[in-house]
Short mmCIF file of N, CA and C in Angstrom, two decimals:
data_model
loop_
_atom_site.label_atom_id
_atom_site.label_comp_id
_atom_site.label_asym_id
_atom_site.label_seq_id
_atom_site.Cartn_x
_atom_site.Cartn_y
_atom_site.Cartn_z
N MET A 701 109.07 55.80 139.72
CA MET A 701 110.47 55.49 139.49
C MET A 701 111.31 55.81 140.73
N ASP A 702 111.12 57.00 141.28
CA ASP A 702 111.89 57.38 142.47
C ASP A 702 111.60 56.45 143.64
N LYS A 703 110.33 56.00 143.75
CA LYS A 703 109.98 55.07 144.82
C LYS A 703 110.72 53.75 144.65
N MET A 704 110.81 53.26 143.41
CA MET A 704 111.52 52.01 143.16
C MET A 704 112.99 52.15 143.54
N ILE A 705 113.61 53.24 143.14
CA ILE A 705 115.01 53.48 143.48
C ILE A 705 115.16 53.57 144.99
N SER A 706 114.26 54.29 145.62
CA SER A 706 114.32 54.45 147.07
C SER A 706 114.17 53.10 147.78
N ASP A 707 113.19 52.29 147.35
CA ASP A 707 112.98 50.98 147.98
C ASP A 707 114.17 50.05 147.77
N ALA A 708 114.71 50.02 146.55
CA ALA A 708 115.86 49.16 146.28
C ALA A 708 117.06 49.61 147.10
N THR A 709 117.26 50.90 147.18
CA THR A 709 118.36 51.44 147.97
C THR A 709 118.21 51.07 149.43
N PHE A 710 117.00 51.22 149.96
CA PHE A 710 116.74 50.87 151.35
C PHE A 710 117.08 49.40 151.59
N TYR A 711 116.66 48.54 150.68
CA TYR A 711 116.97 47.12 150.82
C TYR A 711 118.47 46.88 150.89
N PHE A 712 119.20 47.49 149.96
CA PHE A 712 120.64 47.28 149.93
C PHE A 712 121.32 47.85 151.16
N LEU A 713 120.86 48.98 151.63
CA LEU A 713 121.48 49.58 152.80
C LEU A 713 121.17 48.80 154.07
N VAL A 714 119.97 48.25 154.17
CA VAL A 714 119.63 47.46 155.34
C VAL A 714 120.41 46.14 155.31
N ALA A 715 120.67 45.62 154.11
CA ALA A 715 121.41 44.36 154.00
C ALA A 715 122.80 44.49 154.62
N ASP A 716 123.35 45.71 154.63
CA ASP A 716 124.64 45.94 155.26
C ASP A 716 124.59 47.32 155.92
N GLN A 717 124.51 47.35 157.22
CA GLN A 717 124.32 48.60 157.96
C GLN A 717 125.43 49.61 157.72
N LYS A 718 126.58 49.21 157.21
CA LYS A 718 127.68 50.14 156.98
C LYS A 718 127.62 50.80 155.61
N LYS A 719 126.54 50.59 154.88
CA LYS A 719 126.35 51.18 153.56
C LYS A 719 127.41 50.75 152.55
N SER A 720 128.00 49.59 152.74
CA SER A 720 128.93 49.07 151.74
C SER A 720 128.17 48.11 150.84
N LEU A 721 128.85 47.54 149.88
CA LEU A 721 128.20 46.61 148.95
C LEU A 721 127.67 45.39 149.69
N ILE A 722 126.71 44.75 149.09
CA ILE A 722 126.20 43.50 149.63
C ILE A 722 127.36 42.51 149.68
N LYS A 723 127.34 41.66 150.67
CA LYS A 723 128.42 40.70 150.85
C LYS A 723 128.61 39.84 149.60
N ASP A 724 129.83 39.38 149.39
CA ASP A 724 130.16 38.56 148.22
C ASP A 724 129.24 37.36 148.08
N ALA A 725 128.86 36.75 149.18
CA ALA A 725 128.01 35.56 149.10
C ALA A 725 126.68 35.87 148.45
N ILE A 726 126.12 37.03 148.74
CA ILE A 726 124.85 37.40 148.14
C ILE A 726 125.04 37.68 146.65
N PHE A 727 126.10 38.41 146.30
CA PHE A 727 126.39 38.65 144.89
C PHE A 727 126.58 37.32 144.17
N LEU A 728 127.34 36.41 144.79
CA LEU A 728 127.61 35.12 144.19
C LEU A 728 126.31 34.37 143.95
N SER A 729 125.45 34.37 144.95
CA SER A 729 124.17 33.68 144.84
C SER A 729 123.31 34.27 143.73
N ILE A 730 123.14 35.59 143.72
CA ILE A 730 122.31 36.24 142.71
C ILE A 730 122.90 36.00 141.33
N SER A 731 124.18 36.21 141.18
CA SER A 731 124.82 36.10 139.87
C SER A 731 124.75 34.69 139.32
N CYS A 732 125.02 33.72 140.16
CA CYS A 732 125.04 32.33 139.67
C CYS A 732 123.63 31.82 139.40
N LYS A 733 122.65 32.24 140.18
CA LYS A 733 121.28 31.80 139.95
C LYS A 733 120.68 32.49 138.74
N ARG A 734 121.07 33.71 138.48
CA ARG A 734 120.38 34.52 137.49
C ARG A 734 121.04 34.57 136.12
N THR A 735 122.17 33.93 135.96
CA THR A 735 122.85 34.01 134.67
C THR A 735 123.23 32.62 134.20
N ARG A 736 123.86 32.55 133.06
CA ARG A 736 124.27 31.27 132.49
C ARG A 736 125.68 30.88 132.90
N MET A 737 126.18 31.43 134.02
CA MET A 737 127.52 31.08 134.48
C MET A 737 127.53 29.64 135.00
N THR A 738 128.65 28.98 134.85
CA THR A 738 128.75 27.60 135.29
C THR A 738 129.01 27.53 136.79
N ARG A 739 128.65 26.41 137.37
CA ARG A 739 128.87 26.20 138.81
C ARG A 739 130.36 26.28 139.14
N THR A 740 131.23 25.76 138.27
CA THR A 740 132.67 25.80 138.51
C THR A 740 133.15 27.23 138.63
N TYR A 741 132.72 28.10 137.72
CA TYR A 741 133.13 29.50 137.77
C TYR A 741 132.63 30.15 139.05
N CYS A 742 131.39 29.87 139.41
CA CYS A 742 130.78 30.53 140.56
C CYS A 742 131.41 30.14 141.88
N THR A 743 132.09 29.02 141.93
CA THR A 743 132.72 28.60 143.19
C THR A 743 134.23 28.82 143.19
N SER A 744 134.78 29.35 142.11
CA SER A 744 136.22 29.55 142.05
C SER A 744 136.66 30.77 142.87
N THR A 745 137.92 30.78 143.28
CA THR A 745 138.46 31.88 144.06
C THR A 745 138.47 33.17 143.25
N GLY A 746 138.82 33.09 141.97
CA GLY A 746 138.84 34.27 141.12
C GLY A 746 137.48 34.93 141.00
N ALA A 747 136.45 34.12 141.05
CA ALA A 747 135.09 34.66 140.93
C ALA A 747 134.73 35.54 142.13
N ARG A 748 135.26 35.21 143.29
CA ARG A 748 134.92 35.99 144.48
C ARG A 748 135.37 37.44 144.35
N ARG A 749 136.43 37.68 143.62
CA ARG A 749 136.90 39.05 143.37
C ARG A 749 136.00 39.76 142.36
N LYS A 750 135.49 38.99 141.40
CA LYS A 750 134.68 39.57 140.33
C LYS A 750 133.21 39.70 140.69
N MET A 751 132.75 38.98 141.70
CA MET A 751 131.33 38.97 142.02
C MET A 751 130.76 40.35 142.39
N PRO A 752 131.45 41.16 143.19
CA PRO A 752 130.88 42.48 143.46
C PRO A 752 130.69 43.30 142.18
N ARG A 753 131.62 43.18 141.26
CA ARG A 753 131.49 43.89 139.98
C ARG A 753 130.29 43.36 139.20
N TRP A 754 130.16 42.04 139.16
CA TRP A 754 129.04 41.46 138.45
C TRP A 754 127.72 41.80 139.15
N GLY A 755 127.73 41.81 140.47
CA GLY A 755 126.53 42.18 141.21
C GLY A 755 126.08 43.59 140.89
N LEU A 756 127.03 44.51 140.80
CA LEU A 756 126.69 45.88 140.44
C LEU A 756 126.19 45.94 139.00
N THR A 757 126.82 45.18 138.12
CA THR A 757 126.39 45.13 136.72
C THR A 757 124.95 44.65 136.64
N PHE A 758 124.63 43.57 137.35
CA PHE A 758 123.28 43.01 137.34
C PHE A 758 122.28 44.01 137.91
N THR A 759 122.68 44.73 138.95
CA THR A 759 121.80 45.73 139.56
C THR A 759 121.52 46.87 138.57
N ILE A 760 122.55 47.32 137.85
CA ILE A 760 122.36 48.37 136.85
C ILE A 760 121.44 47.87 135.73
N LEU A 761 121.63 46.64 135.29
CA LEU A 761 120.75 46.08 134.26
C LEU A 761 119.31 46.02 134.75
N GLY A 762 119.13 45.72 136.03
CA GLY A 762 117.79 45.72 136.62
C GLY A 762 117.17 47.10 136.62
N LEU A 763 117.94 48.10 136.99
CA LEU A 763 117.44 49.48 136.97
C LEU A 763 117.01 49.87 135.55
N ILE A 764 117.83 49.53 134.57
CA ILE A 764 117.51 49.87 133.18
C ILE A 764 116.25 49.13 132.71
N PHE A 765 116.17 47.84 133.00
CA PHE A 765 115.00 47.07 132.59
C PHE A 765 113.71 47.61 133.21
N MET A 766 113.76 47.93 134.48
CA MET A 766 112.57 48.42 135.17
C MET A 766 112.25 49.87 134.79
N SER A 767 113.17 50.53 134.10
CA SER A 767 112.96 51.91 133.64
C SER A 767 112.63 51.93 132.14
N ASN A 768 112.01 50.86 131.66
CA ASN A 768 111.59 50.75 130.26
C ASN A 768 112.74 50.76 129.27
N GLY A 769 113.87 50.20 129.68
CA GLY A 769 114.96 49.97 128.75
C GLY A 769 116.02 51.04 128.65
N LYS A 770 115.82 52.19 129.30
CA LYS A 770 116.82 53.27 129.21
C LYS A 770 116.81 54.09 130.49
N VAL A 771 118.01 54.56 130.87
CA VAL A 771 118.12 55.51 131.98
C VAL A 771 119.12 56.59 131.60
N SER A 772 118.87 57.77 132.10
CA SER A 772 119.81 58.88 131.86
C SER A 772 121.04 58.68 132.73
N ASP A 773 122.13 59.34 132.34
CA ASP A 773 123.33 59.25 133.16
C ASP A 773 123.08 59.84 134.54
N ASP A 774 122.27 60.87 134.62
CA ASP A 774 121.94 61.49 135.90
C ASP A 774 121.22 60.49 136.82
N THR A 775 120.23 59.79 136.28
CA THR A 775 119.48 58.80 137.07
C THR A 775 120.39 57.66 137.52
N LEU A 776 121.21 57.17 136.60
CA LEU A 776 122.09 56.05 136.93
C LEU A 776 123.05 56.40 138.06
N PHE A 777 123.70 57.56 137.96
CA PHE A 777 124.71 57.87 138.97
C PHE A 777 124.09 58.34 140.28
N LYS A 778 122.87 58.86 140.27
CA LYS A 778 122.16 59.12 141.54
C LYS A 778 121.85 57.79 142.23
N PHE A 779 121.44 56.82 141.44
CA PHE A 779 121.15 55.49 141.97
C PHE A 779 122.40 54.87 142.59
N LEU A 780 123.52 54.95 141.88
CA LEU A 780 124.78 54.38 142.40
C LEU A 780 125.25 55.13 143.64
N LYS A 781 124.98 56.42 143.69
CA LYS A 781 125.31 57.22 144.87
C LYS A 781 124.49 56.75 146.07
N LEU A 782 123.20 56.49 145.84
CA LEU A 782 122.34 55.99 146.92
C LEU A 782 122.77 54.61 147.40
N LEU A 783 123.32 53.82 146.51
CA LEU A 783 123.82 52.50 146.89
C LEU A 783 125.14 52.57 147.66
N GLY A 784 125.78 53.73 147.63
CA GLY A 784 127.04 53.90 148.34
C GLY A 784 128.25 53.46 147.56
N VAL A 785 128.13 53.42 146.22
CA VAL A 785 129.26 52.99 145.39
C VAL A 785 129.78 54.08 144.47
N PHE A 786 129.18 55.28 144.53
CA PHE A 786 129.61 56.37 143.67
C PHE A 786 129.65 57.66 144.47
N GLU A 787 130.69 58.44 144.21
CA GLU A 787 130.85 59.75 144.84
C GLU A 787 131.16 60.75 143.74
N GLU A 788 130.45 61.86 143.76
CA GLU A 788 130.67 62.88 142.73
C GLU A 788 132.07 63.44 142.83
N GLU A 789 132.63 63.79 141.68
CA GLU A 789 134.00 64.30 141.60
C GLU A 789 134.23 65.53 142.48
N ARG A 790 133.32 66.47 142.47
CA ARG A 790 133.54 67.69 143.26
C ARG A 790 133.59 67.40 144.75
N ALA A 791 132.83 66.39 145.19
CA ALA A 791 132.87 66.02 146.61
C ALA A 791 134.22 65.39 146.97
N LYS A 792 134.77 64.60 146.03
CA LYS A 792 136.08 64.00 146.27
C LYS A 792 137.15 65.07 146.39
N LYS A 793 137.09 66.05 145.49
CA LYS A 793 138.12 67.08 145.44
C LYS A 793 138.04 68.05 146.62
N THR A 794 136.83 68.38 147.03
CA THR A 794 136.68 69.36 148.10
C THR A 794 136.68 68.72 149.48
N GLY A 795 136.53 67.41 149.50
CA GLY A 795 136.49 66.73 150.79
C GLY A 795 135.16 66.91 151.50
N ARG A 796 134.13 67.34 150.76
CA ARG A 796 132.82 67.56 151.36
C ARG A 796 131.88 66.41 151.04
N GLY A 797 132.33 65.20 151.29
CA GLY A 797 131.51 64.04 150.97
C GLY A 797 130.21 63.98 151.73
N ALA A 798 130.21 64.29 153.02
CA ALA A 798 129.02 64.10 153.82
C ALA A 798 127.95 65.14 153.56
N ASP A 799 128.31 66.42 153.40
CA ASP A 799 127.27 67.43 153.26
C ASP A 799 126.92 67.74 151.81
N GLN A 800 127.81 67.55 150.86
CA GLN A 800 127.53 67.89 149.47
C GLN A 800 127.05 66.70 148.64
N ALA A 801 127.57 65.53 148.88
CA ALA A 801 127.27 64.42 147.97
C ALA A 801 126.92 63.13 148.70
N GLY A 802 126.43 63.21 149.90
CA GLY A 802 126.14 62.00 150.65
C GLY A 802 127.40 61.47 151.29
N ASP A 803 127.29 60.31 151.92
CA ASP A 803 128.45 59.72 152.58
C ASP A 803 129.51 59.34 151.55
N PRO A 804 130.79 59.50 151.92
CA PRO A 804 131.85 59.09 151.00
C PRO A 804 131.83 57.57 150.81
N VAL A 805 132.33 57.13 149.67
CA VAL A 805 132.38 55.71 149.37
C VAL A 805 133.44 55.04 150.23
N ASP A 806 133.08 53.91 150.81
CA ASP A 806 134.00 53.12 151.61
C ASP A 806 135.22 52.78 150.74
N PRO A 807 136.45 52.95 151.27
CA PRO A 807 137.65 52.66 150.48
C PRO A 807 137.71 51.24 149.93
N GLU A 808 137.21 50.27 150.69
CA GLU A 808 137.19 48.88 150.20
C GLU A 808 136.26 48.74 149.00
N VAL A 809 135.14 49.44 149.05
CA VAL A 809 134.19 49.42 147.94
C VAL A 809 134.80 50.11 146.73
N SER A 810 135.40 51.25 146.96
CA SER A 810 136.04 52.01 145.89
C SER A 810 137.11 51.18 145.19
N GLU A 811 137.86 50.42 145.97
CA GLU A 811 138.94 49.58 145.43
C GLU A 811 138.40 48.51 144.48
N LEU A 812 137.18 48.01 144.74
CA LEU A 812 136.58 47.00 143.87
C LEU A 812 136.39 47.52 142.45
N PHE A 813 136.24 48.83 142.33
CA PHE A 813 136.01 49.46 141.02
C PHE A 813 137.19 50.33 140.63
N ASP A 814 138.37 49.96 141.09
CA ASP A 814 139.62 50.65 140.80
C ASP A 814 139.56 52.14 141.13
N GLY A 815 138.81 52.47 142.18
CA GLY A 815 138.76 53.84 142.68
C GLY A 815 137.84 54.79 141.93
N ASP A 816 137.18 54.33 140.88
CA ASP A 816 136.35 55.23 140.08
C ASP A 816 135.19 54.45 139.47
N THR A 817 134.03 54.51 140.11
CA THR A 817 132.87 53.76 139.64
C THR A 817 132.38 54.26 138.29
N LYS A 818 132.43 55.56 138.07
CA LYS A 818 131.99 56.11 136.78
C LYS A 818 132.87 55.59 135.65
N LYS A 819 134.15 55.52 135.89
CA LYS A 819 135.08 54.99 134.88
C LYS A 819 134.81 53.50 134.66
N PHE A 820 134.54 52.77 135.74
CA PHE A 820 134.20 51.36 135.63
C PHE A 820 132.97 51.18 134.72
N VAL A 821 131.94 51.97 134.96
CA VAL A 821 130.72 51.88 134.15
C VAL A 821 131.03 52.20 132.69
N ASN A 822 131.67 53.33 132.44
CA ASN A 822 131.88 53.79 131.06
C ASN A 822 132.98 53.02 130.32
N ASP A 823 134.09 52.76 130.96
CA ASP A 823 135.20 52.09 130.27
C ASP A 823 135.04 50.57 130.23
N ILE A 824 134.62 49.99 131.35
CA ILE A 824 134.54 48.53 131.42
C ILE A 824 133.19 48.01 130.91
N LEU A 825 132.11 48.44 131.55
CA LEU A 825 130.80 47.90 131.18
C LEU A 825 130.34 48.33 129.80
N VAL A 826 130.67 49.55 129.40
CA VAL A 826 130.28 50.03 128.07
C VAL A 826 131.36 49.69 127.05
N GLY A 827 132.59 50.12 127.30
CA GLY A 827 133.66 50.03 126.31
C GLY A 827 134.24 48.66 126.08
N ARG A 828 134.50 47.91 127.14
CA ARG A 828 135.18 46.62 126.98
C ARG A 828 134.24 45.43 126.99
N GLN A 829 133.33 45.40 127.96
CA GLN A 829 132.51 44.21 128.13
C GLN A 829 131.18 44.26 127.37
N HIS A 830 130.74 45.43 127.01
CA HIS A 830 129.51 45.62 126.22
C HIS A 830 128.25 45.13 126.93
N TYR A 831 128.25 45.18 128.26
CA TYR A 831 127.02 44.89 129.00
C TYR A 831 126.07 46.08 128.90
N LEU A 832 126.63 47.27 128.76
CA LEU A 832 125.83 48.48 128.64
C LEU A 832 126.13 49.18 127.33
N LYS A 833 125.15 49.90 126.86
CA LYS A 833 125.29 50.74 125.68
C LYS A 833 125.05 52.18 126.15
N ARG A 834 125.88 53.08 125.68
CA ARG A 834 125.80 54.48 126.10
C ARG A 834 125.64 55.35 124.85
N ASP A 835 124.54 56.11 124.79
CA ASP A 835 124.27 56.97 123.65
C ASP A 835 124.13 58.42 124.11
N ARG A 836 124.70 59.31 123.31
CA ARG A 836 124.56 60.73 123.60
C ARG A 836 123.15 61.16 123.20
N VAL A 837 122.51 61.94 124.06
CA VAL A 837 121.16 62.44 123.80
C VAL A 837 121.13 63.94 124.04
N GLN A 838 120.10 64.56 123.51
CA GLN A 838 119.91 65.99 123.71
C GLN A 838 119.33 66.21 125.10
N GLY A 839 120.07 66.89 125.95
CA GLY A 839 119.60 67.19 127.30
C GLY A 839 118.91 68.54 127.34
N PRO A 840 118.44 68.93 128.51
CA PRO A 840 117.77 70.22 128.65
C PRO A 840 118.69 71.41 128.38
N ASP A 841 119.98 71.23 128.67
CA ASP A 841 120.97 72.28 128.43
C ASP A 841 121.91 71.82 127.32
N PRO A 842 121.85 72.48 126.14
CA PRO A 842 122.69 72.04 125.02
C PRO A 842 124.19 72.18 125.29
N GLU A 843 124.56 72.96 126.28
CA GLU A 843 125.97 73.14 126.64
C GLU A 843 126.54 71.95 127.41
N VAL A 844 125.65 71.17 128.03
CA VAL A 844 126.08 70.05 128.88
C VAL A 844 125.81 68.74 128.15
N GLU A 845 126.83 67.88 128.10
CA GLU A 845 126.67 66.57 127.48
C GLU A 845 125.74 65.71 128.33
N ALA A 846 124.81 65.03 127.67
CA ALA A 846 123.90 64.12 128.36
C ALA A 846 123.94 62.77 127.66
N TYR A 847 123.86 61.71 128.44
CA TYR A 847 123.92 60.36 127.90
C TYR A 847 122.78 59.53 128.44
N GLU A 848 122.48 58.45 127.72
CA GLU A 848 121.45 57.52 128.11
C GLU A 848 122.05 56.12 128.04
N TYR A 849 121.75 55.29 129.03
CA TYR A 849 122.27 53.93 129.08
C TYR A 849 121.16 52.94 128.80
N SER A 850 121.51 51.87 128.09
CA SER A 850 120.60 50.76 127.83
C SER A 850 121.40 49.47 127.87
N TRP A 851 120.72 48.33 127.73
CA TRP A 851 121.41 47.05 127.73
C TRP A 851 122.29 46.95 126.50
N GLY A 852 123.49 46.44 126.67
CA GLY A 852 124.39 46.22 125.56
C GLY A 852 124.18 44.84 124.95
N GLU A 853 124.92 44.57 123.89
CA GLU A 853 124.80 43.29 123.17
C GLU A 853 125.05 42.09 124.08
N ARG A 854 126.07 42.18 124.90
CA ARG A 854 126.43 41.05 125.75
C ARG A 854 125.35 40.78 126.79
N ALA A 855 124.78 41.82 127.35
CA ALA A 855 123.71 41.65 128.33
C ALA A 855 122.50 40.99 127.67
N GLU A 856 122.18 41.41 126.47
CA GLU A 856 121.04 40.83 125.74
C GLU A 856 121.25 39.34 125.53
N PHE A 857 122.49 38.93 125.31
CA PHE A 857 122.81 37.53 125.06
C PHE A 857 122.90 36.71 126.36
N GLU A 858 123.50 37.26 127.41
CA GLU A 858 123.81 36.49 128.61
C GLU A 858 122.80 36.57 129.74
N VAL A 859 122.02 37.62 129.78
CA VAL A 859 121.14 37.84 130.93
C VAL A 859 119.68 37.75 130.50
N LYS A 860 118.93 36.90 131.18
CA LYS A 860 117.51 36.78 130.89
C LYS A 860 116.74 37.88 131.62
N LYS A 861 115.87 38.53 130.90
CA LYS A 861 115.05 39.57 131.51
C LYS A 861 114.10 38.97 132.55
N SER A 862 113.72 37.73 132.36
CA SER A 862 112.87 37.07 133.35
C SER A 862 113.60 36.95 134.68
N ASP A 863 114.91 36.70 134.64
CA ASP A 863 115.69 36.61 135.88
C ASP A 863 115.79 37.96 136.57
N VAL A 864 115.91 39.02 135.78
CA VAL A 864 115.96 40.37 136.36
C VAL A 864 114.63 40.68 137.02
N LEU A 865 113.54 40.38 136.34
CA LEU A 865 112.21 40.65 136.90
C LEU A 865 111.99 39.82 138.17
N LYS A 866 112.43 38.57 138.16
CA LYS A 866 112.30 37.73 139.36
C LYS A 866 113.08 38.33 140.53
N MET A 867 114.28 38.86 140.27
CA MET A 867 115.07 39.48 141.33
C MET A 867 114.33 40.69 141.91
N VAL A 868 113.78 41.52 141.05
CA VAL A 868 113.05 42.70 141.51
C VAL A 868 111.85 42.27 142.33
N CYS A 869 111.16 41.24 141.89
CA CYS A 869 110.00 40.75 142.63
C CYS A 869 110.39 40.18 143.99
N GLU A 870 111.56 39.56 144.07
CA GLU A 870 112.05 39.09 145.36
C GLU A 870 112.30 40.28 146.30
N LEU A 871 112.85 41.36 145.76
CA LEU A 871 113.11 42.54 146.57
C LEU A 871 111.83 43.16 147.09
N TYR A 872 110.81 43.21 146.24
CA TYR A 872 109.53 43.82 146.60
C TYR A 872 108.56 42.84 147.24
N GLU A 873 108.93 41.57 147.27
CA GLU A 873 108.06 40.52 147.80
C GLU A 873 106.69 40.57 147.13
N CYS A 874 106.72 40.50 145.80
CA CYS A 874 105.48 40.54 145.04
C CYS A 874 105.58 39.60 143.84
N GLU A 875 104.49 39.46 143.15
CA GLU A 875 104.42 38.63 141.95
C GLU A 875 104.86 39.43 140.72
N PRO A 876 105.43 38.77 139.72
CA PRO A 876 105.85 39.46 138.50
C PRO A 876 104.73 40.23 137.82
N ARG A 877 103.49 39.78 137.97
CA ARG A 877 102.35 40.46 137.34
C ARG A 877 102.18 41.90 137.84
N MET A 878 102.76 42.19 138.98
CA MET A 878 102.64 43.56 139.55
C MET A 878 103.35 44.58 138.66
N PHE A 879 104.30 44.14 137.88
CA PHE A 879 105.02 45.01 136.95
C PHE A 879 104.55 44.63 135.55
N LYS A 880 103.34 45.05 135.21
CA LYS A 880 102.66 44.59 134.00
C LYS A 880 103.48 44.78 132.72
N GLU A 881 104.04 45.94 132.52
CA GLU A 881 104.78 46.20 131.28
C GLU A 881 105.98 45.27 131.14
N GLN A 882 106.75 45.12 132.20
CA GLN A 882 107.91 44.24 132.15
C GLN A 882 107.48 42.78 132.04
N TYR A 883 106.43 42.42 132.75
CA TYR A 883 105.89 41.06 132.72
C TYR A 883 105.49 40.69 131.29
N ASP A 884 104.77 41.60 130.62
CA ASP A 884 104.35 41.34 129.24
C ASP A 884 105.54 41.23 128.29
N LYS A 885 106.56 42.06 128.49
CA LYS A 885 107.75 41.99 127.65
C LYS A 885 108.47 40.65 127.81
N VAL A 886 108.58 40.19 129.05
CA VAL A 886 109.24 38.91 129.31
C VAL A 886 108.46 37.76 128.69
N LYS A 887 107.14 37.76 128.87
CA LYS A 887 106.31 36.70 128.30
C LYS A 887 106.41 36.67 126.78
N GLU A 888 106.43 37.84 126.17
CA GLU A 888 106.52 37.93 124.71
C GLU A 888 107.88 37.42 124.22
N ALA A 889 108.95 37.79 124.92
CA ALA A 889 110.29 37.43 124.47
C ALA A 889 110.70 36.00 124.83
N GLU A 890 110.29 35.53 126.02
CA GLU A 890 110.79 34.26 126.52
C GLU A 890 109.72 33.17 126.65
N GLY A 891 108.48 33.52 126.42
CA GLY A 891 107.41 32.53 126.51
C GLY A 891 106.64 32.62 127.81
N ASP A 892 105.46 32.00 127.81
CA ASP A 892 104.57 32.06 128.97
C ASP A 892 105.13 31.43 130.23
N ASP A 893 105.98 30.41 130.07
CA ASP A 893 106.51 29.72 131.25
C ASP A 893 107.81 30.30 131.79
N ALA A 894 108.28 31.41 131.23
CA ALA A 894 109.55 32.02 131.66
C ALA A 894 109.52 32.49 133.11
N LEU A 895 108.36 32.85 133.59
CA LEU A 895 108.27 33.38 134.95
C LEU A 895 107.68 32.37 135.94
N ASP A 896 107.56 31.13 135.51
CA ASP A 896 107.11 30.10 136.43
C ASP A 896 108.14 29.92 137.51
N THR A 897 107.69 29.66 138.73
CA THR A 897 108.63 29.42 139.82
C THR A 897 109.25 28.05 139.64
N GLU A 898 110.49 27.95 140.09
CA GLU A 898 111.27 26.71 139.91
C GLU A 898 110.87 25.66 140.90
#
């Protein structure tokens, strides 16, 4: 799991040497190819503002799918931190972004998520849009709240798991069969031809 996160992070960071989000064109391409969005929406001016948000949403759904359907809040926000889109609260308050919590989030990136990626995930993706589902779970320390994220109702309806697996395979430059568990789930849910190349 850590290797997958590390490899995906490396890919995203190499795609943009400044550790900011992947360019809008890449988000637009991934989002429009991988979802049921219409061509008109994907080429509209309004979509260009929403594409980085959708790109992050799709990336989170990919992390969850490749993690057998669930990720802890700790895993999710470490992943977002590695992508350069999340900064821990204590680092923001103390100004110790570089030594305590990794590099600070680029202000332009932060602005895409209204200055708070964690709030974007919990309020927008979970609360309003229902792309994610968030459940409280028993953590190792009963004093500390722990949560687990999974695909929400809207993601189940709008996003094909075969498209997520294809994206991951493009990143790793491998065949879908290399991820046997996910491959079998996709074939069972979407049919044998779901992973055929176009």
